[in-house]
Amino acid sequence: MLPQRIFVMQIDPDKLNCSAIAERDRLLAALGTADAISLLDRFIHEAPGTGALDGYKVFTQAASAILSAVRDKTGDAGARAFLRAVILHAIAKTVGEQGLKRLPARIAAQQLQQFKRIISHEEDSPWLHLDHDLFHKEFGIATLRLYVAGARLVDPRCGVPRSLLGRGTPADWLRSTSAIASIGGFRPYFQIHTHKFMLETFNEEGSNECYRCCAELYELFPEVLGMFGSSWFYDPALATVSPRLAYLREVPLRGGAKLLYVASGGEAIDNALAKSATRRRLYEEGRYRPKNYMLIWGRRRQQEWAQTFSASLLREG
């Protein structure tokens, strides 16, 4: 497991801010776009959706229009450079305007770690595109649209899809209805997401840290009912197929979370088989059929788990 200090590493915000600004200015100088800082400010201000439950993937037509104008003048490479400059400018604004101050200390420290990673990434990447999930997540981190929490990112503006109640067997419907009713409804919830650029923390300690961060974030979002995430790796079949991943399901369930059926096949197959020869072989032999499940954890039970878990860490020294 990773040492616990990885989640509380100290980074100087002022130095980080200077680095973000320097890299941003280098990109803008190469672009030669007039009034570039104002354009970055406009994009950051106008890009996110304004709905109360607009998640991290929602970008406005205004943002698309700004990027299209930049692309018309500078080409595709220029548009990618502009989007990287947008992320860097957002980091500078978040750090410079003390946007981290309201966050719990453990989350603010992890946010700074990801800022540092983003700033040091110099590659002209194909994911610098307004429709790409990796850009959505990097922009979300930079603007505090998403919160860094151990192995995951937390989006606080989400709801459980009502269509969940009609999936699977009648027993699945009853289980989903009962779980959602016991927590208090379909929205709002924290939704947790994995991020390709944070996979070094994707382990049991990183997941536990995510749950502890959620427990602290409820203080900033008192209206949020709980946390949920959907994935193939919550499938109970993994207890046999990939037992090393069982903690992803078992730890929350022991803390009072519920497991709800979502779907079979489709993207569950693609994602489950992508990086495991064992799972591919079992699938080809007809011994494993990947399914997506939703893990849903009510606020009170998650906070109780976090208190107990934190106390156990203190006892262990």
PDB file of C-alpha atoms in Angstrom:
ATOM      1  CA  MET A   1       0.000   0.000   0.000  1.00  0.00           C
ATOM      2  CA  LEU A   2       1.036   3.601  -0.458  1.00  0.00           C
ATOM      3  CA  PRO A   3       2.199   5.424   2.683  1.00  0.00           C
ATOM      4  CA  GLN A   4      -0.486   7.631   4.241  1.00  0.00           C
ATOM      5  CA  ARG A   5       1.690  10.736   3.840  1.00  0.00           C
ATOM      6  CA  ILE A   6       1.069  10.705   0.086  1.00  0.00           C
ATOM      7  CA  PHE A   7      -2.302  12.273   0.865  1.00  0.00           C
ATOM      8  CA  VAL A   8      -0.923  15.089   3.049  1.00  0.00           C
ATOM      9  CA  MET A   9       2.221  16.042   1.115  1.00  0.00           C
ATOM     10  CA  GLN A  10       3.061  19.730   1.593  1.00  0.00           C
ATOM     11  CA  ILE A  11       3.378  21.877  -1.541  1.00  0.00           C
ATOM     12  CA  ASP A  12       4.050  25.630  -1.566  1.00  0.00           C
ATOM     13  CA  PRO A  13       0.991  27.252  -3.206  1.00  0.00           C
ATOM     14  CA  ASP A  14       2.889  30.424  -4.133  1.00  0.00           C
ATOM     15  CA  LYS A  15       5.580  28.525  -6.032  1.00  0.00           C
ATOM     16  CA  LEU A  16       2.905  26.434  -7.697  1.00  0.00           C
ATOM     17  CA  ASN A  17       1.059  29.578  -8.745  1.00  0.00           C
ATOM     18  CA  CYS A  18       4.210  31.072 -10.286  1.00  0.00           C
ATOM     19  CA  SER A  19       4.865  27.858 -12.205  1.00  0.00           C
ATOM     20  CA  ALA A  20       1.319  27.764 -13.579  1.00  0.00           C
ATOM     21  CA  ILE A  21       1.514  31.374 -14.726  1.00  0.00           C
ATOM     22  CA  ALA A  22       4.922  30.910 -16.350  1.00  0.00           C
ATOM     23  CA  GLU A  23       3.774  27.859 -18.339  1.00  0.00           C
ATOM     24  CA  ARG A  24       0.518  29.584 -19.282  1.00  0.00           C
ATOM     25  CA  ASP A  25       2.362  32.648 -20.563  1.00  0.00           C
ATOM     26  CA  ARG A  26       4.755  30.495 -22.581  1.00  0.00           C
ATOM     27  CA  LEU A  27       1.819  28.868 -24.359  1.00  0.00           C
ATOM     28  CA  LEU A  28       0.049  32.169 -24.957  1.00  0.00           C
ATOM     29  CA  ALA A  29       3.189  33.776 -26.387  1.00  0.00           C
ATOM     30  CA  ALA A  30       3.431  30.949 -28.916  1.00  0.00           C
ATOM     31  CA  LEU A  31      -0.249  31.361 -29.817  1.00  0.00           C
ATOM     32  CA  GLY A  32      -0.021  35.114 -30.294  1.00  0.00           C
ATOM     33  CA  THR A  33      -3.752  35.518 -29.532  1.00  0.00           C
ATOM     34  CA  ALA A  34      -4.774  39.105 -28.788  1.00  0.00           C
ATOM     35  CA  ASP A  35      -6.234  39.786 -25.324  1.00  0.00           C
ATOM     36  CA  ALA A  36      -5.485  36.174 -24.426  1.00  0.00           C
ATOM     37  CA  ILE A  37      -5.917  36.480 -20.640  1.00  0.00           C
ATOM     38  CA  SER A  38      -9.372  37.974 -21.072  1.00  0.00           C
ATOM     39  CA  LEU A  39     -10.254  35.123 -23.411  1.00  0.00           C
ATOM     40  CA  LEU A  40      -9.108  32.551 -20.840  1.00  0.00           C
ATOM     41  CA  ASP A  41     -11.179  34.282 -18.160  1.00  0.00           C
ATOM     42  CA  ARG A  42     -14.239  34.234 -20.407  1.00  0.00           C
ATOM     43  CA  PHE A  43     -13.839  30.547 -21.143  1.00  0.00           C
ATOM     44  CA  ILE A  44     -13.479  29.611 -17.465  1.00  0.00           C
ATOM     45  CA  HIS A  45     -16.433  31.774 -16.469  1.00  0.00           C
ATOM     46  CA  GLU A  46     -18.751  30.663 -19.275  1.00  0.00           C
ATOM     47  CA  ALA A  47     -17.710  27.033 -19.770  1.00  0.00           C
ATOM     48  CA  PRO A  48     -19.504  25.208 -16.909  1.00  0.00           C
ATOM     49  CA  GLY A  49     -23.206  24.547 -17.103  1.00  0.00           C
ATOM     50  CA  THR A  50     -25.278  26.666 -14.747  1.00  0.00           C
ATOM     51  CA  GLY A  51     -27.771  23.998 -13.680  1.00  0.00           C
ATOM     52  CA  ALA A  52     -27.713  22.933 -10.042  1.00  0.00           C
ATOM     53  CA  LEU A  53     -26.959  19.350 -11.078  1.00  0.00           C
ATOM     54  CA  ASP A  54     -24.756  19.993 -14.133  1.00  0.00           C
ATOM     55  CA  GLY A  55     -21.925  17.490 -13.731  1.00  0.00           C
ATOM     56  CA  TYR A  56     -18.307  17.897 -14.688  1.00  0.00           C
ATOM     57  CA  LYS A  57     -18.934  16.877 -18.323  1.00  0.00           C
ATOM     58  CA  VAL A  58     -21.367  19.706 -19.057  1.00  0.00           C
ATOM     59  CA  PHE A  59     -19.867  22.531 -21.148  1.00  0.00           C
ATOM     60  CA  THR A  60     -21.813  25.384 -22.702  1.00  0.00           C
ATOM     61  CA  GLN A  61     -22.180  26.487 -26.288  1.00  0.00           C
ATOM     62  CA  ALA A  62     -20.381  29.689 -25.292  1.00  0.00           C
ATOM     63  CA  ALA A  63     -17.267  27.671 -24.431  1.00  0.00           C
ATOM     64  CA  SER A  64     -17.500  25.802 -27.735  1.00  0.00           C
ATOM     65  CA  ALA A  65     -17.774  29.108 -29.619  1.00  0.00           C
ATOM     66  CA  ILE A  66     -14.672  30.530 -27.917  1.00  0.00           C
ATOM     67  CA  LEU A  67     -12.661  27.426 -28.754  1.00  0.00           C
ATOM     68  CA  SER A  68     -13.915  27.383 -32.355  1.00  0.00           C
ATOM     69  CA  ALA A  69     -12.769  30.983 -32.820  1.00  0.00           C
ATOM     70  CA  VAL A  70      -9.322  30.097 -31.477  1.00  0.00           C
ATOM     71  CA  ARG A  71      -9.143  27.040 -33.759  1.00  0.00           C
ATOM     72  CA  ASP A  72     -10.067  29.122 -36.795  1.00  0.00           C
ATOM     73  CA  LYS A  73      -7.100  31.414 -36.109  1.00  0.00           C
ATOM     74  CA  THR A  74      -4.503  28.952 -34.833  1.00  0.00           C
ATOM     75  CA  GLY A  75      -5.480  25.486 -36.105  1.00  0.00           C
ATOM     76  CA  ASP A  76      -5.993  22.283 -34.122  1.00  0.00           C
ATOM     77  CA  ALA A  77      -2.599  22.486 -32.399  1.00  0.00           C
ATOM     78  CA  GLY A  78      -3.388  26.043 -31.337  1.00  0.00           C
ATOM     79  CA  ALA A  79      -6.761  24.967 -29.948  1.00  0.00           C
ATOM     80  CA  ARG A  80      -5.071  22.263 -27.864  1.00  0.00           C
ATOM     81  CA  ALA A  81      -2.511  24.771 -26.589  1.00  0.00           C
ATOM     82  CA  PHE A  82      -5.348  27.133 -25.682  1.00  0.00           C
ATOM     83  CA  LEU A  83      -7.129  24.436 -23.668  1.00  0.00           C
ATOM     84  CA  ARG A  84      -3.922  23.654 -21.804  1.00  0.00           C
ATOM     85  CA  ALA A  85      -3.527  27.372 -21.116  1.00  0.00           C
ATOM     86  CA  VAL A  86      -7.133  27.383 -19.853  1.00  0.00           C
ATOM     87  CA  ILE A  87      -6.299  24.650 -17.324  1.00  0.00           C
ATOM     88  CA  LEU A  88      -3.126  26.425 -16.177  1.00  0.00           C
ATOM     89  CA  HIS A  89      -4.933  29.758 -15.882  1.00  0.00           C
ATOM     90  CA  ALA A  90      -7.673  28.075 -13.848  1.00  0.00           C
ATOM     91  CA  ILE A  91      -5.056  26.634 -11.486  1.00  0.00           C
ATOM     92  CA  ALA A  92      -3.486  30.078 -11.047  1.00  0.00           C
ATOM     93  CA  LYS A  93      -6.895  31.593 -10.297  1.00  0.00           C
ATOM     94  CA  THR A  94      -7.829  28.842  -7.862  1.00  0.00           C
ATOM     95  CA  VAL A  95      -4.544  29.134  -5.965  1.00  0.00           C
ATOM     96  CA  GLY A  96      -4.149  32.903  -6.276  1.00  0.00           C
ATOM     97  CA  GLU A  97      -7.691  33.689  -5.201  1.00  0.00           C
ATOM     98  CA  GLN A  98      -7.431  31.335  -2.227  1.00  0.00           C
ATOM     99  CA  GLY A  99     -10.068  29.027  -3.639  1.00  0.00           C
ATOM    100  CA  LEU A 100      -8.560  26.169  -1.641  1.00  0.00           C
ATOM    101  CA  LYS A 101      -9.033  27.814   1.747  1.00  0.00           C
ATOM    102  CA  ARG A 102     -12.569  26.619   2.263  1.00  0.00           C
ATOM    103  CA  LEU A 103     -11.612  22.994   1.619  1.00  0.00           C
ATOM    104  CA  PRO A 104     -10.720  20.497   4.346  1.00  0.00           C
ATOM    105  CA  ALA A 105      -6.933  20.438   4.703  1.00  0.00           C
ATOM    106  CA  ARG A 106      -6.542  16.844   3.463  1.00  0.00           C
ATOM    107  CA  ILE A 107      -8.462  17.618   0.264  1.00  0.00           C
ATOM    108  CA  ALA A 108      -6.675  20.928  -0.348  1.00  0.00           C
ATOM    109  CA  ALA A 109      -3.311  19.142  -0.076  1.00  0.00           C
ATOM    110  CA  GLN A 110      -4.354  16.522  -2.639  1.00  0.00           C
ATOM    111  CA  GLN A 111      -5.708  19.207  -4.954  1.00  0.00           C
ATOM    112  CA  LEU A 112      -2.289  20.905  -4.878  1.00  0.00           C
ATOM    113  CA  GLN A 113      -0.571  17.615  -5.688  1.00  0.00           C
ATOM    114  CA  GLN A 114      -2.667  17.261  -8.820  1.00  0.00           C
ATOM    115  CA  PHE A 115      -2.048  20.894  -9.754  1.00  0.00           C
ATOM    116  CA  LYS A 116       1.676  20.167  -9.579  1.00  0.00           C
ATOM    117  CA  ARG A 117       1.261  17.106 -11.814  1.00  0.00           C
ATOM    118  CA  ILE A 118      -0.763  19.061 -14.370  1.00  0.00           C
ATOM    119  CA  ILE A 119       1.754  21.912 -14.531  1.00  0.00           C
ATOM    120  CA  SER A 120       4.670  19.537 -15.101  1.00  0.00           C
ATOM    121  CA  HIS A 121       2.884  17.786 -17.994  1.00  0.00           C
ATOM    122  CA  GLU A 122       4.239  19.390 -21.177  1.00  0.00           C
ATOM    123  CA  GLU A 123       3.050  17.022 -23.885  1.00  0.00           C
ATOM    124  CA  ASP A 124       0.712  18.288 -26.620  1.00  0.00           C
ATOM    125  CA  SER A 125      -1.982  15.722 -25.915  1.00  0.00           C
ATOM    126  CA  PRO A 126      -4.859  14.550 -28.133  1.00  0.00           C
ATOM    127  CA  TRP A 127      -7.179  14.618 -25.101  1.00  0.00           C
ATOM    128  CA  LEU A 128      -7.008  18.431 -25.084  1.00  0.00           C
ATOM    129  CA  HIS A 129     -10.409  18.525 -26.720  1.00  0.00           C
ATOM    130  CA  LEU A 130     -13.713  19.904 -25.439  1.00  0.00           C
ATOM    131  CA  ASP A 131     -15.445  16.535 -25.861  1.00  0.00           C
ATOM    132  CA  HIS A 132     -12.788  14.402 -24.152  1.00  0.00           C
ATOM    133  CA  ASP A 133     -13.316  12.985 -20.664  1.00  0.00           C
ATOM    134  CA  LEU A 134      -9.668  13.534 -19.693  1.00  0.00           C
ATOM    135  CA  PHE A 135      -9.958  17.247 -20.471  1.00  0.00           C
ATOM    136  CA  HIS A 136     -13.216  17.406 -18.505  1.00  0.00           C
ATOM    137  CA  LYS A 137     -11.482  15.897 -15.481  1.00  0.00           C
ATOM    138  CA  GLU A 138      -8.333  18.036 -15.690  1.00  0.00           C
ATOM    139  CA  PHE A 139     -10.446  21.196 -16.094  1.00  0.00           C
ATOM    140  CA  GLY A 140     -12.631  20.020 -13.223  1.00  0.00           C
ATOM    141  CA  ILE A 141      -9.619  19.581 -10.943  1.00  0.00           C
ATOM    142  CA  ALA A 142      -8.213  22.991 -11.899  1.00  0.00           C
ATOM    143  CA  THR A 143     -11.488  24.840 -11.268  1.00  0.00           C
ATOM    144  CA  LEU A 144     -12.612  22.865  -8.182  1.00  0.00           C
ATOM    145  CA  ARG A 145     -15.479  21.543 -10.214  1.00  0.00           C
ATOM    146  CA  LEU A 146     -14.119  18.167  -9.099  1.00  0.00           C
ATOM    147  CA  TYR A 147     -12.451  17.430  -5.773  1.00  0.00           C
ATOM    148  CA  VAL A 148      -9.383  15.197  -5.498  1.00  0.00           C
ATOM    149  CA  ALA A 149     -10.035  12.454  -2.964  1.00  0.00           C
ATOM    150  CA  GLY A 150      -7.451   9.708  -2.732  1.00  0.00           C
ATOM    151  CA  ALA A 151      -7.965   7.300  -5.617  1.00  0.00           C
ATOM    152  CA  ARG A 152     -10.998   9.131  -7.022  1.00  0.00           C
ATOM    153  CA  LEU A 153     -12.462  12.442  -8.060  1.00  0.00           C
ATOM    154  CA  VAL A 154     -15.670  13.648  -6.422  1.00  0.00           C
ATOM    155  CA  ASP A 155     -18.393  15.471  -8.362  1.00  0.00           C
ATOM    156  CA  PRO A 156     -20.851  17.065  -5.894  1.00  0.00           C
ATOM    157  CA  ARG A 157     -23.563  17.903  -8.448  1.00  0.00           C
ATOM    158  CA  CYS A 158     -25.041  14.516  -9.293  1.00  0.00           C
ATOM    159  CA  GLY A 159     -28.143  12.428  -8.909  1.00  0.00           C
ATOM    160  CA  VAL A 160     -28.930   8.717  -9.103  1.00  0.00           C
ATOM    161  CA  PRO A 161     -30.680   7.947 -12.432  1.00  0.00           C
ATOM    162  CA  ARG A 162     -34.347   7.099 -11.916  1.00  0.00           C
ATOM    163  CA  SER A 163     -34.014   4.505 -14.677  1.00  0.00           C
ATOM    164  CA  LEU A 164     -32.086   2.379 -12.173  1.00  0.00           C
ATOM    165  CA  LEU A 165     -35.422   1.274 -10.686  1.00  0.00           C
ATOM    166  CA  GLY A 166     -36.402  -0.607 -13.858  1.00  0.00           C
ATOM    167  CA  ARG A 167     -33.240  -2.644 -14.315  1.00  0.00           C
ATOM    168  CA  GLY A 168     -32.585  -6.299 -13.640  1.00  0.00           C
ATOM    169  CA  THR A 169     -35.028  -8.600 -11.905  1.00  0.00           C
ATOM    170  CA  PRO A 170     -38.013  -7.638  -9.709  1.00  0.00           C
ATOM    171  CA  ALA A 171     -35.768  -8.359  -6.726  1.00  0.00           C
ATOM    172  CA  ASP A 172     -33.235  -5.858  -8.112  1.00  0.00           C
ATOM    173  CA  TRP A 173     -35.995  -3.241  -8.494  1.00  0.00           C
ATOM    174  CA  LEU A 174     -37.100  -3.752  -4.904  1.00  0.00           C
ATOM    175  CA  ARG A 175     -33.525  -3.565  -3.639  1.00  0.00           C
ATOM    176  CA  SER A 176     -32.851  -0.312  -5.525  1.00  0.00           C
ATOM    177  CA  THR A 177     -36.141   1.276  -4.435  1.00  0.00           C
ATOM    178  CA  SER A 178     -35.533   0.370  -0.802  1.00  0.00           C
ATOM    179  CA  ALA A 179     -31.926   1.642  -0.810  1.00  0.00           C
ATOM    180  CA  ILE A 180     -32.757   4.998  -2.390  1.00  0.00           C
ATOM    181  CA  ALA A 181     -35.780   5.528  -0.142  1.00  0.00           C
ATOM    182  CA  SER A 182     -33.728   4.756   2.971  1.00  0.00           C
ATOM    183  CA  ILE A 183     -31.130   7.379   2.012  1.00  0.00           C
ATOM    184  CA  GLY A 184     -33.689  10.047   1.186  1.00  0.00           C
ATOM    185  CA  GLY A 185     -34.151  10.272  -2.572  1.00  0.00           C
ATOM    186  CA  PHE A 186     -32.442  10.460  -5.946  1.00  0.00           C
ATOM    187  CA  ARG A 187     -30.464  13.691  -5.502  1.00  0.00           C
ATOM    188  CA  PRO A 188     -28.173  15.336  -4.776  1.00  0.00           C
ATOM    189  CA  TYR A 189     -25.233  12.941  -4.334  1.00  0.00           C
ATOM    190  CA  PHE A 190     -21.491  12.890  -4.605  1.00  0.00           C
ATOM    191  CA  GLN A 191     -20.471  10.766  -7.586  1.00  0.00           C
ATOM    192  CA  ILE A 192     -16.968   9.297  -7.532  1.00  0.00           C
ATOM    193  CA  HIS A 193     -14.863   8.786 -10.663  1.00  0.00           C
ATOM    194  CA  THR A 194     -11.563   7.145 -11.474  1.00  0.00           C
ATOM    195  CA  HIS A 195      -9.015   9.197 -13.425  1.00  0.00           C
ATOM    196  CA  LYS A 196      -6.379   7.766 -15.733  1.00  0.00           C
ATOM    197  CA  PHE A 197      -3.796  10.250 -14.463  1.00  0.00           C
ATOM    198  CA  MET A 198      -4.283   9.219 -10.814  1.00  0.00           C
ATOM    199  CA  LEU A 199      -4.000   5.447 -11.091  1.00  0.00           C
ATOM    200  CA  GLU A 200      -0.936   5.342  -8.821  1.00  0.00           C
ATOM    201  CA  THR A 201      -3.337   5.816  -5.891  1.00  0.00           C
ATOM    202  CA  PHE A 202      -5.850   3.231  -7.087  1.00  0.00           C
ATOM    203  CA  ASN A 203      -5.518   0.747  -4.247  1.00  0.00           C
ATOM    204  CA  GLU A 204      -7.245   0.024  -0.954  1.00  0.00           C
ATOM    205  CA  GLU A 205      -5.627   2.897   0.902  1.00  0.00           C
ATOM    206  CA  GLY A 206      -6.495   5.300  -1.902  1.00  0.00           C
ATOM    207  CA  SER A 207     -10.116   4.142  -1.859  1.00  0.00           C
ATOM    208  CA  ASN A 208     -10.356   4.497   1.916  1.00  0.00           C
ATOM    209  CA  GLU A 209      -8.952   7.992   1.596  1.00  0.00           C
ATOM    210  CA  CYS A 210     -11.666   8.803  -0.924  1.00  0.00           C
ATOM    211  CA  TYR A 211     -14.377   7.778   1.539  1.00  0.00           C
ATOM    212  CA  ARG A 212     -12.771   9.838   4.324  1.00  0.00           C
ATOM    213  CA  CYS A 213     -12.677  12.865   2.002  1.00  0.00           C
ATOM    214  CA  CYS A 214     -16.354  12.425   1.148  1.00  0.00           C
ATOM    215  CA  ALA A 215     -17.182  12.353   4.856  1.00  0.00           C
ATOM    216  CA  GLU A 216     -15.432  15.718   5.281  1.00  0.00           C
ATOM    217  CA  LEU A 217     -16.906  17.258   2.121  1.00  0.00           C
ATOM    218  CA  TYR A 218     -20.425  16.785   3.471  1.00  0.00           C
ATOM    219  CA  GLU A 219     -19.708  19.760   5.741  1.00  0.00           C
ATOM    220  CA  LEU A 220     -19.406  21.944   2.627  1.00  0.00           C
ATOM    221  CA  PHE A 221     -22.431  20.332   0.975  1.00  0.00           C
ATOM    222  CA  PRO A 222     -24.975  19.738   3.759  1.00  0.00           C
ATOM    223  CA  GLU A 223     -27.727  19.087   1.209  1.00  0.00           C
ATOM    224  CA  VAL A 224     -25.927  16.038  -0.282  1.00  0.00           C
ATOM    225  CA  LEU A 225     -27.561  12.744   0.678  1.00  0.00           C
ATOM    226  CA  GLY A 226     -24.659  10.383   0.096  1.00  0.00           C
ATOM    227  CA  MET A 227     -22.091   9.038  -2.346  1.00  0.00           C
ATOM    228  CA  PHE A 228     -22.377   6.696  -5.306  1.00  0.00           C
ATOM    229  CA  GLY A 229     -20.234   5.224  -8.050  1.00  0.00           C
ATOM    230  CA  SER A 230     -20.948   2.750 -10.857  1.00  0.00           C
ATOM    231  CA  SER A 231     -18.472   0.268 -12.302  1.00  0.00           C
ATOM    232  CA  TRP A 232     -17.716  -3.284 -13.319  1.00  0.00           C
ATOM    233  CA  PHE A 233     -15.358  -3.581 -10.348  1.00  0.00           C
ATOM    234  CA  TYR A 234     -18.270  -3.558  -7.861  1.00  0.00           C
ATOM    235  CA  ASP A 235     -19.567  -6.789  -9.421  1.00  0.00           C
ATOM    236  CA  PRO A 236     -19.799  -9.520  -6.713  1.00  0.00           C
ATOM    237  CA  ALA A 237     -18.303 -11.950  -9.242  1.00  0.00           C
ATOM    238  CA  LEU A 238     -14.918 -10.288  -8.699  1.00  0.00           C
ATOM    239  CA  ALA A 239     -14.655 -11.982  -5.317  1.00  0.00           C
ATOM    240  CA  THR A 240     -13.766 -15.086  -7.333  1.00  0.00           C
ATOM    241  CA  VAL A 241     -12.520 -13.642 -10.626  1.00  0.00           C
ATOM    242  CA  SER A 242     -10.262 -10.883  -9.241  1.00  0.00           C
ATOM    243  CA  PRO A 243     -10.158 -11.239  -5.448  1.00  0.00           C
ATOM    244  CA  ARG A 244      -7.481  -8.565  -5.103  1.00  0.00           C
ATOM    245  CA  LEU A 245     -10.152  -6.013  -6.102  1.00  0.00           C
ATOM    246  CA  ALA A 246     -12.730  -7.269  -3.608  1.00  0.00           C
ATOM    247  CA  TYR A 247     -11.959  -4.390  -1.204  1.00  0.00           C
ATOM    248  CA  LEU A 248     -13.640  -1.972  -3.642  1.00  0.00           C
ATOM    249  CA  ARG A 249     -16.982  -3.551  -2.802  1.00  0.00           C
ATOM    250  CA  GLU A 250     -16.459  -5.148   0.585  1.00  0.00           C
ATOM    251  CA  VAL A 251     -15.136  -2.170   2.568  1.00  0.00           C
ATOM    252  CA  PRO A 252     -18.115   0.107   1.778  1.00  0.00           C
ATOM    253  CA  LEU A 253     -20.624  -2.735   2.263  1.00  0.00           C
ATOM    254  CA  ARG A 254     -19.237  -3.377   5.745  1.00  0.00           C
ATOM    255  CA  GLY A 255     -19.739   0.335   6.404  1.00  0.00           C
ATOM    256  CA  GLY A 256     -23.400   0.304   5.446  1.00  0.00           C
ATOM    257  CA  ALA A 257     -23.294   0.959   1.690  1.00  0.00           C
ATOM    258  CA  LYS A 258     -25.704  -0.798  -0.678  1.00  0.00           C
ATOM    259  CA  LEU A 259     -24.960  -2.597  -3.932  1.00  0.00           C
ATOM    260  CA  LEU A 260     -27.440  -2.127  -6.792  1.00  0.00           C
ATOM    261  CA  TYR A 261     -27.545  -3.818 -10.201  1.00  0.00           C
ATOM    262  CA  VAL A 262     -27.051  -1.492 -13.206  1.00  0.00           C
ATOM    263  CA  ALA A 263     -26.425  -3.442 -16.432  1.00  0.00           C
ATOM    264  CA  SER A 264     -24.784  -6.453 -18.068  1.00  0.00           C
ATOM    265  CA  GLY A 265     -22.461  -6.532 -21.064  1.00  0.00           C
ATOM    266  CA  GLY A 266     -21.657  -3.476 -23.155  1.00  0.00           C
ATOM    267  CA  GLU A 267     -19.108  -1.166 -21.600  1.00  0.00           C
ATOM    268  CA  ALA A 268     -18.833  -3.476 -18.585  1.00  0.00           C
ATOM    269  CA  ILE A 269     -17.227  -6.081 -20.861  1.00  0.00           C
ATOM    270  CA  ASP A 270     -14.880  -3.590 -22.520  1.00  0.00           C
ATOM    271  CA  ASN A 271     -13.711  -2.107 -19.221  1.00  0.00           C
ATOM    272  CA  ALA A 272     -13.452  -5.347 -17.270  1.00  0.00           C
ATOM    273  CA  LEU A 273     -11.396  -7.135 -19.928  1.00  0.00           C
ATOM    274  CA  ALA A 274      -9.161  -4.230 -20.948  1.00  0.00           C
ATOM    275  CA  LYS A 275      -6.244  -4.911 -18.603  1.00  0.00           C
ATOM    276  CA  SER A 276      -6.583  -8.470 -17.405  1.00  0.00           C
ATOM    277  CA  ALA A 277      -5.619 -11.601 -19.308  1.00  0.00           C
ATOM    278  CA  THR A 278      -7.276 -13.674 -16.573  1.00  0.00           C
ATOM    279  CA  ARG A 279     -10.633 -11.946 -16.913  1.00  0.00           C
ATOM    280  CA  ARG A 280     -10.413 -12.180 -20.716  1.00  0.00           C
ATOM    281  CA  ARG A 281      -9.740 -15.909 -20.534  1.00  0.00           C
ATOM    282  CA  LEU A 282     -12.605 -16.510 -18.106  1.00  0.00           C
ATOM    283  CA  TYR A 283     -14.922 -14.465 -20.311  1.00  0.00           C
ATOM    284  CA  GLU A 284     -13.921 -16.421 -23.420  1.00  0.00           C
ATOM    285  CA  GLU A 285     -14.507 -19.673 -21.525  1.00  0.00           C
ATOM    286  CA  GLY A 286     -17.999 -18.499 -20.561  1.00  0.00           C
ATOM    287  CA  ARG A 287     -17.127 -18.466 -16.849  1.00  0.00           C
ATOM    288  CA  TYR A 288     -17.362 -14.690 -16.338  1.00  0.00           C
ATOM    289  CA  ARG A 289     -19.965 -12.234 -17.627  1.00  0.00           C
ATOM    290  CA  PRO A 290     -19.064  -8.687 -16.570  1.00  0.00           C
ATOM    291  CA  LYS A 291     -21.810  -6.575 -15.036  1.00  0.00           C
ATOM    292  CA  ASN A 292     -21.979  -3.005 -13.820  1.00  0.00           C
ATOM    293  CA  TYR A 293     -23.159  -2.353 -10.285  1.00  0.00           C
ATOM    294  CA  MET A 294     -23.741   0.843  -8.369  1.00  0.00           C
ATOM    295  CA  LEU A 295     -22.322   1.320  -4.917  1.00  0.00           C
ATOM    296  CA  ILE A 296     -24.482   3.803  -2.977  1.00  0.00           C
ATOM    297  CA  TRP A 297     -23.604   4.974   0.525  1.00  0.00           C
ATOM    298  CA  GLY A 298     -25.790   7.219   2.642  1.00  0.00           C
ATOM    299  CA  ARG A 299     -24.196  10.247   4.250  1.00  0.00           C
ATOM    300  CA  ARG A 300     -24.749   9.241   7.884  1.00  0.00           C
ATOM    301  CA  ARG A 301     -23.422   5.708   7.464  1.00  0.00           C
ATOM    302  CA  GLN A 302     -20.398   6.930   5.499  1.00  0.00           C
ATOM    303  CA  GLN A 303     -19.535   9.515   8.142  1.00  0.00           C
ATOM    304  CA  GLU A 304     -19.863   6.883  10.860  1.00  0.00           C
ATOM    305  CA  TRP A 305     -17.530   4.600   8.908  1.00  0.00           C
ATOM    306  CA  ALA A 306     -15.000   7.434   8.485  1.00  0.00           C
ATOM    307  CA  GLN A 307     -14.998   8.186  12.216  1.00  0.00           C
ATOM    308  CA  THR A 308     -14.415   4.532  13.063  1.00  0.00           C
ATOM    309  CA  PHE A 309     -11.735   4.138  10.403  1.00  0.00           C
ATOM    310  CA  SER A 310      -9.885   7.287  11.499  1.00  0.00           C
ATOM    311  CA  ALA A 311      -9.969   6.144  15.115  1.00  0.00           C
ATOM    312  CA  SER A 312      -8.481   2.782  14.093  1.00  0.00           C
ATOM    313  CA  LEU A 313      -5.619   4.543  12.317  1.00  0.00           C
ATOM    314  CA  LEU A 314      -4.869   6.549  15.456  1.00  0.00           C
ATOM    315  CA  ARG A 315      -4.810   3.381  17.563  1.00  0.00           C
ATOM    316  CA  GLU A 316      -2.389   1.791  15.106  1.00  0.00           C
ATOM    317  CA  GLY A 317      -0.099   4.732  15.605  1.00  0.00           C
TER     318      GLY A 317
END
